[in-house]
Every structure is written in C-alpha cells, then in structure tokens.
Coordinates of C-alpha atoms and ligand atoms in Angstrom, one line a residue:
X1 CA 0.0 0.0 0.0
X2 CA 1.5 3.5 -1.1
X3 CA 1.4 6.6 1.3
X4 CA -1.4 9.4 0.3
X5 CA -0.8 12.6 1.7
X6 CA -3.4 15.6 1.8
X7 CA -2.7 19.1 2.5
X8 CA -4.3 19.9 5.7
X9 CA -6.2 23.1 6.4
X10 CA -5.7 22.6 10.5
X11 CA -2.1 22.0 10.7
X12 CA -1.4 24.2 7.4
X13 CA 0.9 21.1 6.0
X14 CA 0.8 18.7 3.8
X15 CA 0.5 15.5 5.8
X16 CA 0.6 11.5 5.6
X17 CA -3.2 9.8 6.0
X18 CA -4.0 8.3 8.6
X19 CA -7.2 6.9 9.1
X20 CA -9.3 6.1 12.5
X21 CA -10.1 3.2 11.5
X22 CA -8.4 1.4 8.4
X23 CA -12.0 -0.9 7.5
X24 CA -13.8 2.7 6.5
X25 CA -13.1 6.3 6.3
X26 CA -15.2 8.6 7.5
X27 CA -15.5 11.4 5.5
X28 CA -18.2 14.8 6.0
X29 CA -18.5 17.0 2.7
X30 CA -20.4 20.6 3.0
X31 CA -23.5 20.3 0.5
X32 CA -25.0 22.7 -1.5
X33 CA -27.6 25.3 -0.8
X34 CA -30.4 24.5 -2.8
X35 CA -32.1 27.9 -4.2
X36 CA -30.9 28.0 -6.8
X37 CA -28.6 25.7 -9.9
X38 CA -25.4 24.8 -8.9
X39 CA -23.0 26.5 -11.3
X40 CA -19.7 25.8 -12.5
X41 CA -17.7 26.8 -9.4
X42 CA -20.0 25.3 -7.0
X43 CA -19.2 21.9 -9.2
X44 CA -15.5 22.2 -9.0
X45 CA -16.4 21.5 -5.2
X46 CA -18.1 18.1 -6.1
X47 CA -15.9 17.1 -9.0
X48 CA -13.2 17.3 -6.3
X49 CA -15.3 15.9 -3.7
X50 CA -15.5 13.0 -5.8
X51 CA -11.9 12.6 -6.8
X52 CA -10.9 12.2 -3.1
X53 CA -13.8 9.5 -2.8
X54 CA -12.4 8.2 -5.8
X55 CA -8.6 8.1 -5.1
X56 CA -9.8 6.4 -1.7
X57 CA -11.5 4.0 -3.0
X58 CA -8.6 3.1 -5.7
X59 CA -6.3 2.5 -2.3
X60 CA -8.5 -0.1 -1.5
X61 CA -10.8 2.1 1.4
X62 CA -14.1 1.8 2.4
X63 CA -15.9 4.7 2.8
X64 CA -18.7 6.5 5.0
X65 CA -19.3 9.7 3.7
X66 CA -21.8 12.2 4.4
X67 CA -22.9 15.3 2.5
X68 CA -25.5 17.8 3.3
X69 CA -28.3 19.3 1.6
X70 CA -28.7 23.0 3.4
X71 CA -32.7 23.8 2.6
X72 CA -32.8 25.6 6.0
X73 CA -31.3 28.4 7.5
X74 CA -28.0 29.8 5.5
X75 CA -28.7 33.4 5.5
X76 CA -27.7 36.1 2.3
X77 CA -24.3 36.6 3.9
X78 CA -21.8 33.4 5.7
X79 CA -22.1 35.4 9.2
X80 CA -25.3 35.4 10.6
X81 CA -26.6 38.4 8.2
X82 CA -29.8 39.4 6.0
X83 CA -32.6 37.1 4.7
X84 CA -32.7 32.9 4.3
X85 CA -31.2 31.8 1.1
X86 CA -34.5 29.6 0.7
X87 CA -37.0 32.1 1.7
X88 CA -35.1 35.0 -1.0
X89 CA -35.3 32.2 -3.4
X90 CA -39.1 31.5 -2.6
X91 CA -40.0 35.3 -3.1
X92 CA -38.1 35.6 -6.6
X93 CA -40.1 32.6 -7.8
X94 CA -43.4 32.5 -5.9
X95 CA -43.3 29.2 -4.3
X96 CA -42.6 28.2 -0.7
X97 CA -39.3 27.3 0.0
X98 CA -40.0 23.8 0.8
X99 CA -40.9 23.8 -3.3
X100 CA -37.9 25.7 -3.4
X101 CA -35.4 23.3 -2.1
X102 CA -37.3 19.8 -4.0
X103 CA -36.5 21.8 -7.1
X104 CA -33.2 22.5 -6.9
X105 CA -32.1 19.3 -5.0
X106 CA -33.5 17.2 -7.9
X107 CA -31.2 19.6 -10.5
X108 CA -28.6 19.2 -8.2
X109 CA -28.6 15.3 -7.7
X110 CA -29.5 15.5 -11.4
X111 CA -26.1 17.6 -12.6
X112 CA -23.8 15.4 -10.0
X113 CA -25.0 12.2 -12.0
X114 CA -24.0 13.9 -15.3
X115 CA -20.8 14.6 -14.4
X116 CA -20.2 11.0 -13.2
X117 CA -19.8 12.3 -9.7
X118 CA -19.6 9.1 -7.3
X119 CA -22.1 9.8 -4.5
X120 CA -21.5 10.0 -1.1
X121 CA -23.0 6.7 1.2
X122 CA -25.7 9.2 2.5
X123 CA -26.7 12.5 1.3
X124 CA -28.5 14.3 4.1
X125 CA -31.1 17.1 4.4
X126 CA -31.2 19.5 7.1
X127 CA -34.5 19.8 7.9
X128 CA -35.0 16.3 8.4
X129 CA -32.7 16.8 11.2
X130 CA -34.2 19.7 13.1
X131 CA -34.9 17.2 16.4
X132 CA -30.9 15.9 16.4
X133 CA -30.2 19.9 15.9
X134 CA -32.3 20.8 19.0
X135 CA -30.5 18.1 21.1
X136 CA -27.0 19.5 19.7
X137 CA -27.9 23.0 20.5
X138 CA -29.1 22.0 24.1
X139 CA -25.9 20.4 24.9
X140 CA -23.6 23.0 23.9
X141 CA -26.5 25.5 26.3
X142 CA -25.6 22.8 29.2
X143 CA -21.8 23.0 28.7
X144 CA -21.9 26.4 28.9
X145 CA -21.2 28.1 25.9
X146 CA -23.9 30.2 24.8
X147 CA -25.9 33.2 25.9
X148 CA -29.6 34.3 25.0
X149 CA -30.9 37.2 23.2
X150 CA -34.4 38.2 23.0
X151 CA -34.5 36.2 19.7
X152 CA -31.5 34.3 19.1
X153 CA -29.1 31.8 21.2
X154 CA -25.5 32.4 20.4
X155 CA -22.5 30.3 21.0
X156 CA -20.2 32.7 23.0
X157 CA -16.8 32.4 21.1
X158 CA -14.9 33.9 24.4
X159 CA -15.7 30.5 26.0
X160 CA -13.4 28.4 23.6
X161 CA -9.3 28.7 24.4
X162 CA -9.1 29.2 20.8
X163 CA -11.3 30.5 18.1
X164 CA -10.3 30.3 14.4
X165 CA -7.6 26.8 14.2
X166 CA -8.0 26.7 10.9
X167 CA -7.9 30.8 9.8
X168 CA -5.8 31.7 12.8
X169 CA -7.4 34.7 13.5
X170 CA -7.7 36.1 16.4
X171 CA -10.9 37.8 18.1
X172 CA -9.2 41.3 19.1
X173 CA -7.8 41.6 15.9
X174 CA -11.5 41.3 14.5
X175 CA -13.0 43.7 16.7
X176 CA -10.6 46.4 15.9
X177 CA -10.3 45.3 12.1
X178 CA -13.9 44.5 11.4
X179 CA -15.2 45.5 8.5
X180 CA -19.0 44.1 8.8
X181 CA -21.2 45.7 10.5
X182 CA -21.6 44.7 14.2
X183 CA -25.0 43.3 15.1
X184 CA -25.6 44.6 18.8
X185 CA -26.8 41.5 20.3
X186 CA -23.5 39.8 20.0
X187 CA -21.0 40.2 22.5
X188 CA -18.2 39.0 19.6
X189 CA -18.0 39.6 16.5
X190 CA -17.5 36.2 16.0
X191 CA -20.2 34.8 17.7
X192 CA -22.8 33.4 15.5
X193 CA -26.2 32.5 15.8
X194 CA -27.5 28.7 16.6
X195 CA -30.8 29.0 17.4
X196 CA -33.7 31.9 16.0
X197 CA -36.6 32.5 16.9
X198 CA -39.2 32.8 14.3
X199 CA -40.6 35.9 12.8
X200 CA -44.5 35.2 12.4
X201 CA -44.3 35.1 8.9
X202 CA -41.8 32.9 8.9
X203 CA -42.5 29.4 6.9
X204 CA -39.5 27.4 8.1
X205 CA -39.9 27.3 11.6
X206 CA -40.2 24.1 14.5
X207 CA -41.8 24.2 18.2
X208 CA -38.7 23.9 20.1
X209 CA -37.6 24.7 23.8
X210 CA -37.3 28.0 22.7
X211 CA -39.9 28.9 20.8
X212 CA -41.4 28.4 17.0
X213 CA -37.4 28.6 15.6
X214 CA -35.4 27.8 13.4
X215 CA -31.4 26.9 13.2
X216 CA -28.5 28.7 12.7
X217 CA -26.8 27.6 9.2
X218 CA -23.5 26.0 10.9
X219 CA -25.5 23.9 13.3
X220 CA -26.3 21.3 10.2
X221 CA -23.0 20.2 9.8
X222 CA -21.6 19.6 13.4
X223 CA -25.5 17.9 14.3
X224 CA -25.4 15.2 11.0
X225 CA -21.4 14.8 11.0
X226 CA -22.2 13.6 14.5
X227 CA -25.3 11.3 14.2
X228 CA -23.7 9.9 11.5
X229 CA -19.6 10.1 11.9
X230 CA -19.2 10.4 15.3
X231 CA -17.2 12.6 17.5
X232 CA -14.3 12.4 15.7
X233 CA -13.9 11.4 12.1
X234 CA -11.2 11.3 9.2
X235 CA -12.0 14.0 6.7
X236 CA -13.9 16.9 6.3
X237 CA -14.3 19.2 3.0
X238 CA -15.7 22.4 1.8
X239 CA -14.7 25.2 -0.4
X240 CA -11.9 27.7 0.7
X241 CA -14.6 30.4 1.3
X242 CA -15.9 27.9 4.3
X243 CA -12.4 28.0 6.2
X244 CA -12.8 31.4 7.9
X245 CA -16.5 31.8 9.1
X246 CA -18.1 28.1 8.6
X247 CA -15.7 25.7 9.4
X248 CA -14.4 27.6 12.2
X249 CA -17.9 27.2 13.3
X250 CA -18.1 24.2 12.9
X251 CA -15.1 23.1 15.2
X252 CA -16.6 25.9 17.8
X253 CA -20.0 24.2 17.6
X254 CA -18.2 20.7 18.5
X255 CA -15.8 21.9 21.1
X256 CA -18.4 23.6 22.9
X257 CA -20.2 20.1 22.2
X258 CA -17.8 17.3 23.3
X259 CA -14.6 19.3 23.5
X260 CA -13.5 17.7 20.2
X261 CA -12.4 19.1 17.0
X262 CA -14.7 17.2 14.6
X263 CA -12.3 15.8 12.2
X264 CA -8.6 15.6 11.7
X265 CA -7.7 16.6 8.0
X266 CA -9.6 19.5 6.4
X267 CA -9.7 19.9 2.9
X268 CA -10.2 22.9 0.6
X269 CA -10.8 23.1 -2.7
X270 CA -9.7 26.7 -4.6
X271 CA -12.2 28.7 -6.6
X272 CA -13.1 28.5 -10.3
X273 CA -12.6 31.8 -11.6
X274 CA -14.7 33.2 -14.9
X275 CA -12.1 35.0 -17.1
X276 CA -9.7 35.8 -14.3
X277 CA -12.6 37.5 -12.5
X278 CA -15.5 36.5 -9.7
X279 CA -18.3 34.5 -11.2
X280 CA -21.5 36.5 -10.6
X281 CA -25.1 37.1 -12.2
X282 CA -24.1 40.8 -12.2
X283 CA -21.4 39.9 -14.9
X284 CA -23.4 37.7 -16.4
X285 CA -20.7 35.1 -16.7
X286 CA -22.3 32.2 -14.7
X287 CA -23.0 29.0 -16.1
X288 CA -24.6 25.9 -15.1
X289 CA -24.3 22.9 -16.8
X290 CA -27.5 23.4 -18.8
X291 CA -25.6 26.7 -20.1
X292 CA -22.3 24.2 -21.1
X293 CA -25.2 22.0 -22.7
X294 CA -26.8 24.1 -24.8
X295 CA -23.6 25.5 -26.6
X296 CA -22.4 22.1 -27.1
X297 CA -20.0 21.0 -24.2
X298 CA -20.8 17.7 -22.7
X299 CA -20.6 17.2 -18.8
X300 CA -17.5 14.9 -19.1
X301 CA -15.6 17.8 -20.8
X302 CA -15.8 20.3 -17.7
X303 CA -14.3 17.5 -15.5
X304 CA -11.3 17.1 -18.3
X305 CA -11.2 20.6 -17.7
X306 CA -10.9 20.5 -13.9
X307 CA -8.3 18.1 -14.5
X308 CA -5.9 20.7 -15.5
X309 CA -5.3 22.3 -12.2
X310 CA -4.8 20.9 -8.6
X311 CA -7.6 21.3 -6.4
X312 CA -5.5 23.7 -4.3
X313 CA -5.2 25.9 -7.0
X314 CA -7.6 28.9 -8.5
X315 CA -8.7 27.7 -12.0
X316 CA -9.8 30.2 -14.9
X317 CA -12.6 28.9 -17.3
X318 CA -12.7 30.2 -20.1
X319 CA -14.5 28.8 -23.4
X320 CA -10.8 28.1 -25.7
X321 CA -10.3 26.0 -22.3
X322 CA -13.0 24.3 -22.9
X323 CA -12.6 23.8 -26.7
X324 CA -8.7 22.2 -25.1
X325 CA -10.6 20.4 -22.5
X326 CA -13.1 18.9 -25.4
X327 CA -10.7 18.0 -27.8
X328 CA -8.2 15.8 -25.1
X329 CA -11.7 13.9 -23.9
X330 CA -11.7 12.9 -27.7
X331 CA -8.2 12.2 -27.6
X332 CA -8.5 10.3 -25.0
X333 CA -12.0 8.2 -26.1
X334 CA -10.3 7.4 -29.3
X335 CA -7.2 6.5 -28.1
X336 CA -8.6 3.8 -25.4
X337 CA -10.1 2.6 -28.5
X338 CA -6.8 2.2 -30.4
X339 CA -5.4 0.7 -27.8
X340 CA -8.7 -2.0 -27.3
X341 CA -8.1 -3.1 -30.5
X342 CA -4.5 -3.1 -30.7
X343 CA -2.5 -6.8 -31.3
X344 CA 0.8 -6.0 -29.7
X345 CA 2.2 -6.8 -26.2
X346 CA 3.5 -4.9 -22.9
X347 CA 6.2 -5.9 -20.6
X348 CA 4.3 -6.2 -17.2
X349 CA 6.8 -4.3 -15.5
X350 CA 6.3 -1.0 -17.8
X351 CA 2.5 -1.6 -16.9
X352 CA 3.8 -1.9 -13.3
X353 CA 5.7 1.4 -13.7
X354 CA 2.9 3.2 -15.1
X355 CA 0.5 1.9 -12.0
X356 CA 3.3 3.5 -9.4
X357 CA 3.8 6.6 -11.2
X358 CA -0.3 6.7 -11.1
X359 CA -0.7 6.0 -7.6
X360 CA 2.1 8.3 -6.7
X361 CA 0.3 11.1 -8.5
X362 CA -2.6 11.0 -7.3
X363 CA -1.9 9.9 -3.7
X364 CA -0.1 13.2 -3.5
X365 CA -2.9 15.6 -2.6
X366 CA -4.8 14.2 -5.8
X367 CA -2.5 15.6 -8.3
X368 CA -4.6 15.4 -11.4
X369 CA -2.4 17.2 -13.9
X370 CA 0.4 14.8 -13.2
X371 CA -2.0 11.9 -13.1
X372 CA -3.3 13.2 -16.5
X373 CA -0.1 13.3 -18.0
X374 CA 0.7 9.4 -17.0
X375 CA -2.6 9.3 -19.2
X376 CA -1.4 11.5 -22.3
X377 CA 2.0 8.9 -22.2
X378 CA -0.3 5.8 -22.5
X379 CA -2.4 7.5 -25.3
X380 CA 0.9 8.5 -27.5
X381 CA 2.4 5.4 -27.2
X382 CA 3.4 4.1 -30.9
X383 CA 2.6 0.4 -29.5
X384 CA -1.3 0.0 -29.5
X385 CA -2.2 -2.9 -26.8
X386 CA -5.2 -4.1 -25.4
X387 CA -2.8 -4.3 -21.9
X388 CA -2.8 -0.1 -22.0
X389 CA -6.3 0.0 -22.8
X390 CA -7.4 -2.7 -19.8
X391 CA -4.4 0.1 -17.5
X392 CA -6.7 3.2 -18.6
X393 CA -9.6 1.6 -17.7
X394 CA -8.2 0.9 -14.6
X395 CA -7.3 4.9 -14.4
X396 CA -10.4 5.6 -15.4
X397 CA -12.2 4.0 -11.5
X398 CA -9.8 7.6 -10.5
X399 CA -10.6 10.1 -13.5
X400 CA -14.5 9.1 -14.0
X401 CA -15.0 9.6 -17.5
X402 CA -16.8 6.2 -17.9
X403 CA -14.5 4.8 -21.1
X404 CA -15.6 1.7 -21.1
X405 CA -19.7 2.2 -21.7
X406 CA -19.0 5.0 -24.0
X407 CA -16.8 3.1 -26.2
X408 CA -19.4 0.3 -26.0
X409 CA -22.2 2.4 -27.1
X410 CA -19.6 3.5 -30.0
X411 CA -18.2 0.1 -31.3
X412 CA -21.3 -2.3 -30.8
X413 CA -23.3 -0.1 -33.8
X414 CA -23.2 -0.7 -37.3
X415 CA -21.1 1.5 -38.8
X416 CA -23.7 3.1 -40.7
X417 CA -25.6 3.8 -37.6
X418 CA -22.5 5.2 -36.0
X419 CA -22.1 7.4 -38.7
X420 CA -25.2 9.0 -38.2
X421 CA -24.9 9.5 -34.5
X422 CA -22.0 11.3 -35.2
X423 CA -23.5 13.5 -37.6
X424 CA -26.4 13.8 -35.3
X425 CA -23.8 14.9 -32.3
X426 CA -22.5 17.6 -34.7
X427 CA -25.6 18.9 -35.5
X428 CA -26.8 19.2 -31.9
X429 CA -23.0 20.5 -30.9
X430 CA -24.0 23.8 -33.3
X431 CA -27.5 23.9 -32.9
X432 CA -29.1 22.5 -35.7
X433 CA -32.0 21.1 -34.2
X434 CA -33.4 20.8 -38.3
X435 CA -30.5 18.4 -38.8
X436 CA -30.6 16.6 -35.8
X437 CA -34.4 15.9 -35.7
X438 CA -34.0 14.8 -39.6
X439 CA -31.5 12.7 -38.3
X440 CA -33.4 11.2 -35.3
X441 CA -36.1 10.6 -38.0
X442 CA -33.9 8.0 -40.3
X443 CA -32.6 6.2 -37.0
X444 CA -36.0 5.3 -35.9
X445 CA -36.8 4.4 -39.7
X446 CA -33.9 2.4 -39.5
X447 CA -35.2 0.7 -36.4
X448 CA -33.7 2.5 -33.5
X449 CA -35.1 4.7 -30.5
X450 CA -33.2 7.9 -29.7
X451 CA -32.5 9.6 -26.6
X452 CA -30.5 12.6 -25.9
X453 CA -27.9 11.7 -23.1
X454 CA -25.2 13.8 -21.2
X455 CA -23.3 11.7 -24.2
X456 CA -25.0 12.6 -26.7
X457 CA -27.6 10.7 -28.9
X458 CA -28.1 7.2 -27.0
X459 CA -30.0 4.7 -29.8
X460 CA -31.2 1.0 -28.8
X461 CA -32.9 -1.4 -30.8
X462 CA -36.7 -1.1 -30.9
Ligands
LIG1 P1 -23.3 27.0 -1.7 O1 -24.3 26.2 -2.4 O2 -23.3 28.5 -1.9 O3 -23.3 26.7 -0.2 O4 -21.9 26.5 -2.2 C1 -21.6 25.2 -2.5 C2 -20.1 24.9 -2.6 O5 -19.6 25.6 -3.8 C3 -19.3 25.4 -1.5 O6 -18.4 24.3 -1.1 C4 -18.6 26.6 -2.0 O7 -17.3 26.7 -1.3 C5 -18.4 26.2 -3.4 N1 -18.2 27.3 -4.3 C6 -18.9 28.4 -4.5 N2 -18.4 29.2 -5.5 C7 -17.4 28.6 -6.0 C8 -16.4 28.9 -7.0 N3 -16.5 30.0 -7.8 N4 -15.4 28.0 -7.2 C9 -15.3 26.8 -6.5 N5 -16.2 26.5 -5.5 C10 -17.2 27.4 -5.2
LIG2 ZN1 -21.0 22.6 6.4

C-alpha cells in the first residue's frame, strides 16, 4: 500500500493519512444550498469531492461519507446576516421554500450524475434533522457556551481557548479590524447564531424549547457529522470560502459540544474563476451545466477541464479552455479505442511502472495534472495494446470519465448507424436542431429509439 498525503487546512501542512479506523473512512462534505442551480464553481467543489472518494477508493478504502443538503437556514451573507437563502429564493419565484429546495435538490442530484460524480453513502437534508439539531444545540447551552438574546441563542466564542484553528485569527484583531457591521446583540463579533426565533411570517420554523425557531446555518453540519460520523472522524471538505467563518464554526460548535475538533484533516478546494474574474449574475458570466449544454459542451468535458489544475489551485474557465478540454476527452476516447483493439504486447513491469507513477500522482494531494499526464503517455504510445487500454480503464475508476460504456455504445453499432450519431452529435453540438431531428427521423426508420444523453444521442434497438 502507497502513502497518500493531503494538505491539511488545521495543521497548514501537507500530511501522511492516517485513518481512525483502516476498515472505513469517514468522510463529511459541505453540501450545496439548494435555491438555486449549482454553477460551475460550485461543481469544481463536487468534482473534487468526488476525486478524493475516488482516489480512496482506488487505495482499496471503504468509505462512510456524508454530504449535506442546506434547505434551511443559510442566511444572504456566511455570518449570521440578512434574509434565508431559501426564503429569497421562494419570493423571486413565488413558491414556498420547501418547493424551493425539492427543485433544486432534484437539479442538483441530477447535474452530479451527469458529471459522473460518485455519491457519497448518505446525502442528508437538514430539515430532516431539526430534532438531532435541538439536542446538539441544548448540549452545547448545558456545557456552557452560549448566551440568550431576545430572539437568538448564540455560541459565546470567548468561552473556547481558541477561536479560528483553521484561519488563525484572532478575536481582538477582528474587533478592531472588522469591517462588517456589528449586530448589537453579539458580544463578539464572532459569535454566530445557533438558534432563531421565528418571525411570524416565517414558513420554516419548529416548536422547540425556545420557541417556534429555526437553526443557525453552521448547526447542520456539526448535528449530522455527529449522528452519522461520530465525535471524531477522518475527513472533512468544503470550499476555501468555508475556512474562515463556517468551518471555524463548525469546530466551535463541536468543542463547545464534546470538547473535540470534529475531524482531523480539512480539505479545501480553490475557486473556479470566470475569465480571471468573480463569477457573478451581475457579470453575467455564470454557467450551469444546462448553459455548457446548450452550446455544445458535454458534462465529461468540464471534469477534463478541472483536471488541469490541482484542487489547491484557482482555476480560470474560459471557453478556448474548454474547446482544449473537449478535444483531449476525444483524444483520449479514441485512443482507449486504439489501444482496445491493438494486437501488440507490454512488458508487465512497464505496466507496473505506469500503475506506481499513477498511484504516486494521485496519492499526493490528488494531483490530477500529473496523473493526467501518465494518461497522455499511454495514449501516445506508438505500441497499440489491449494491456494499455485494460491500464486506462483501470485509471479511469480515478478520473471518472466512464471509457468503457461510452466506447461500447460507439463500437457495438453498425457502422452506418455510427455514422449518423456522429452527424447527429454535430448537429446538436451547433444547434441545428433541423438536422438533428432529420437525423433522429432516419434512425427510428432504421429501427432505432433515440435519446439525448449527457453523451450525446443514446439509440437502442426497438
Ligand atoms: P453554496 O451552495 O453556496 O453553499 O456553495 C456550495 C459549494 O460551492 C461550497 O463548497 C462553496 O465553497 C463552493 N463554491 C462556491 N463558489 C465557488 C467557485 N467559484 N469555485 C469553487 N467553488 C465554489
Ligand atoms: Zn457545512
């Protein structure tokens, strides 16, 4: 078994893994918030999320992993301030937020499975845990870490030795630094809210020992990572915007719980950056899949894409990336192929040396790009052998891009039937619906049903 190191967060190092418990690793991944689409940058979080279950898995792990749906509770702004996510979202559209959230979990679910994203052992929504919430919340009032407002319960940050492990910051520094505006109530600025009481016209609100309430968005994460994980488990991941304001949370909410830091590495994945700048509405440069879609890039072609830059680092989309990123997943289809139907032989100790230089790749800190170039080596090889192509589909249980059914689907056709998918994949790729429907037309004459995939046209024998 090789080493895999991950850079961790907490101790600001990259680090050897080592598990609790070597029969399963216990993972805890912070889910989207489900008002609206996931875009492109809040995928690089998955697609990374699923290369770590992925690499894991290829070591020979067992995994318990737990994400979180947030449908409850994550106000406008990380700390504590303006209106609910889901409640905004609810306005804008006219629908209650518990509409809302079924929505836009079914997308989300939906775009994770078209980007081949493994997913996690159990996927859990918030507000079916409002009852293990309360008990959390009580607990940390018992141990003594909170204090009440008319309205709110906050977890008094003073209490803990340390606030901010993972950010380092320090709560004198943010008084005098703060930037934010300082709600009253608190007594730190870092203190955050766990428990609200309910404005009347508030729709997402449970009878609790407190009043008709509802939780504070941080108190989620520590509440399921416990019922499920434990006290202490392996792995916890987010995005790098979580480190400073929810994460620390987090590992407040726990320590003022069982005196615990949840879990012992933290990962962080970078931002995906739009053209060198923020994605936002307002610059109307944010895309979802359905965007990628509709001018013709495929799902698989956005995790090629994501392949070219660690998780660690910031990565720039732009669309002649993507053209790149859609031309190697080509590359790369048709030369498994090549190498599936190649006659000639491999020594098994290049194979061998190809598996360790892998291995080593990605067990350090999932490093794609190096991975990806192992990849590019097999593909150029002059010597076409069905041994390469059985070694990239062994890759493939770490890169995800399905080779095996989507060169089935390619090579069982006739070749006249192939040969029209193609053309009908073209035409689709620039939006000649005409084309592609004339297309669809002759395939179904010819005895086929057609179905429009995240592959493209998908025929079977009627
Ligand atoms: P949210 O649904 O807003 O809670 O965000 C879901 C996940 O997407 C979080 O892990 C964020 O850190 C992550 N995220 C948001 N924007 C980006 C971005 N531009 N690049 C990468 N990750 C992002
Ligand atoms: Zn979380």
């Amino acid at each position: 078994m090789k080493k895999i190191f991950f850079y961790n967060t907490l101790t600001r190092k990259k680090e050897e893994f080592k598990p609790n418990d070597e029969n399963e690793i216990k993972i805890y991944s912070c889910g989207p918030t489900v008002y609206y689409f996931a875009h492109i940058g809040n995928l690089r979080a998955y697609l990374f999320m699923d290369t770590l279950r992925r690499v894991l898995k290829y070591n020979g792990y067992k995994l318990k992993h737990v994400m979180n749906i947030t449908d409850v509770g994550h106000l406008v702004s990380d700390s504590d301030e303006g209106e609910d996510k889901m409640l905004k979202a609810a306005r804008r559209e006219n629908k209650n937020p518990y509409e809302i959230a079924e929505f836009y979990m079914d997308a989300f679910l939906k775009d994770i499975d078209k980007l081949n994203i493994d997913r996690p052992e159990i996927i859990a929504r918030a507000t079916d845990h409002i009852p293990e919430m309360e008990e959390y919340v009580k607990k940390i009032i018992e141990n003594g870490y909170t204090y009440q407002t008319n309205d709110t319960i906050y977890f008094d940050t003073s209490k803990l030795k340390k606030y901010g492990v993972l950010s380092n910051i320090k709560i004198k520094d943010q008084k005098a630094g703060a930037r934010v505006e300082f709600d009253q109530n608190k007594k730190n600025i870092t203190d955050f809210a766990l428990w609200i009481k309910a404005p009347k016209n508030h729709i997402m609100k449970w009878n609790s020992f407190f009043g008709e309430c509802y939780p504070g968005w941080h108190l989620e994460c520590s509440a399921m990572g416990h019922k499920y994980l434990g006290e202490n488990f392996d792995i916890h991941t987010g995005g790098i915007d979580h480190i400073p304001i929810h994460h620390e949370n987090e590992i407040a909410q726990a320590m003022g719980y069982c005196g615990e830091i949840p879990a012992n590495y933290w990962l962080h994945v970078e931002f995906l950056q739009v053209n060198g700048s923020k994605m936002s509405k307002s610059l109307n440069n944010l895309y979802t899949i359905l965007d990628l879609e509709e001018k013709g890039y495929e799902p698989s072609i956005l995790r090629m894409f994501n392949f070219t830059s660690t998780y660690r680092a910031q990565i720039n989309f732009t669309f002649e990336a993507m053209d790149s990123a859609k031309v190697a997943l080509k590359r790369l289809r048709e030369g498994y192929l090549k190498h599936k139907e190649g006659t000639e032989e491999v020594l098994k100790t290049e194979i061998d040396e190809y598996k360790d230089r892998f291995l080593e790749a990605i067990n350090d800190d999932l490093n794609m790009p190096v991975a990806m170039s192992i990849v590019w080596d097999i593909i150029k090889s002059p010597k076409k052998s069905k041994d390469y192509a059985e070694l990239l589909l062994d890759f493939d249980r770490v890169l995800g891009f399905d080779l095996d059914s989507y060169v089935k689907q390619e090579t069982s056709l006739p070749e006249e039937i192939q040969k029209l998918i193609r053309e009908r994949n073209e035409a689709r790729a620039n939006k000649n619906w005409v084309e592609s429907d004339r297309i669809r037309d002759i395939l179904i004459e010819k005895g086929y049903t057609v179905k429009d995939s995240k592959d493209g046209t998908i025929v079977d024998i009627i």
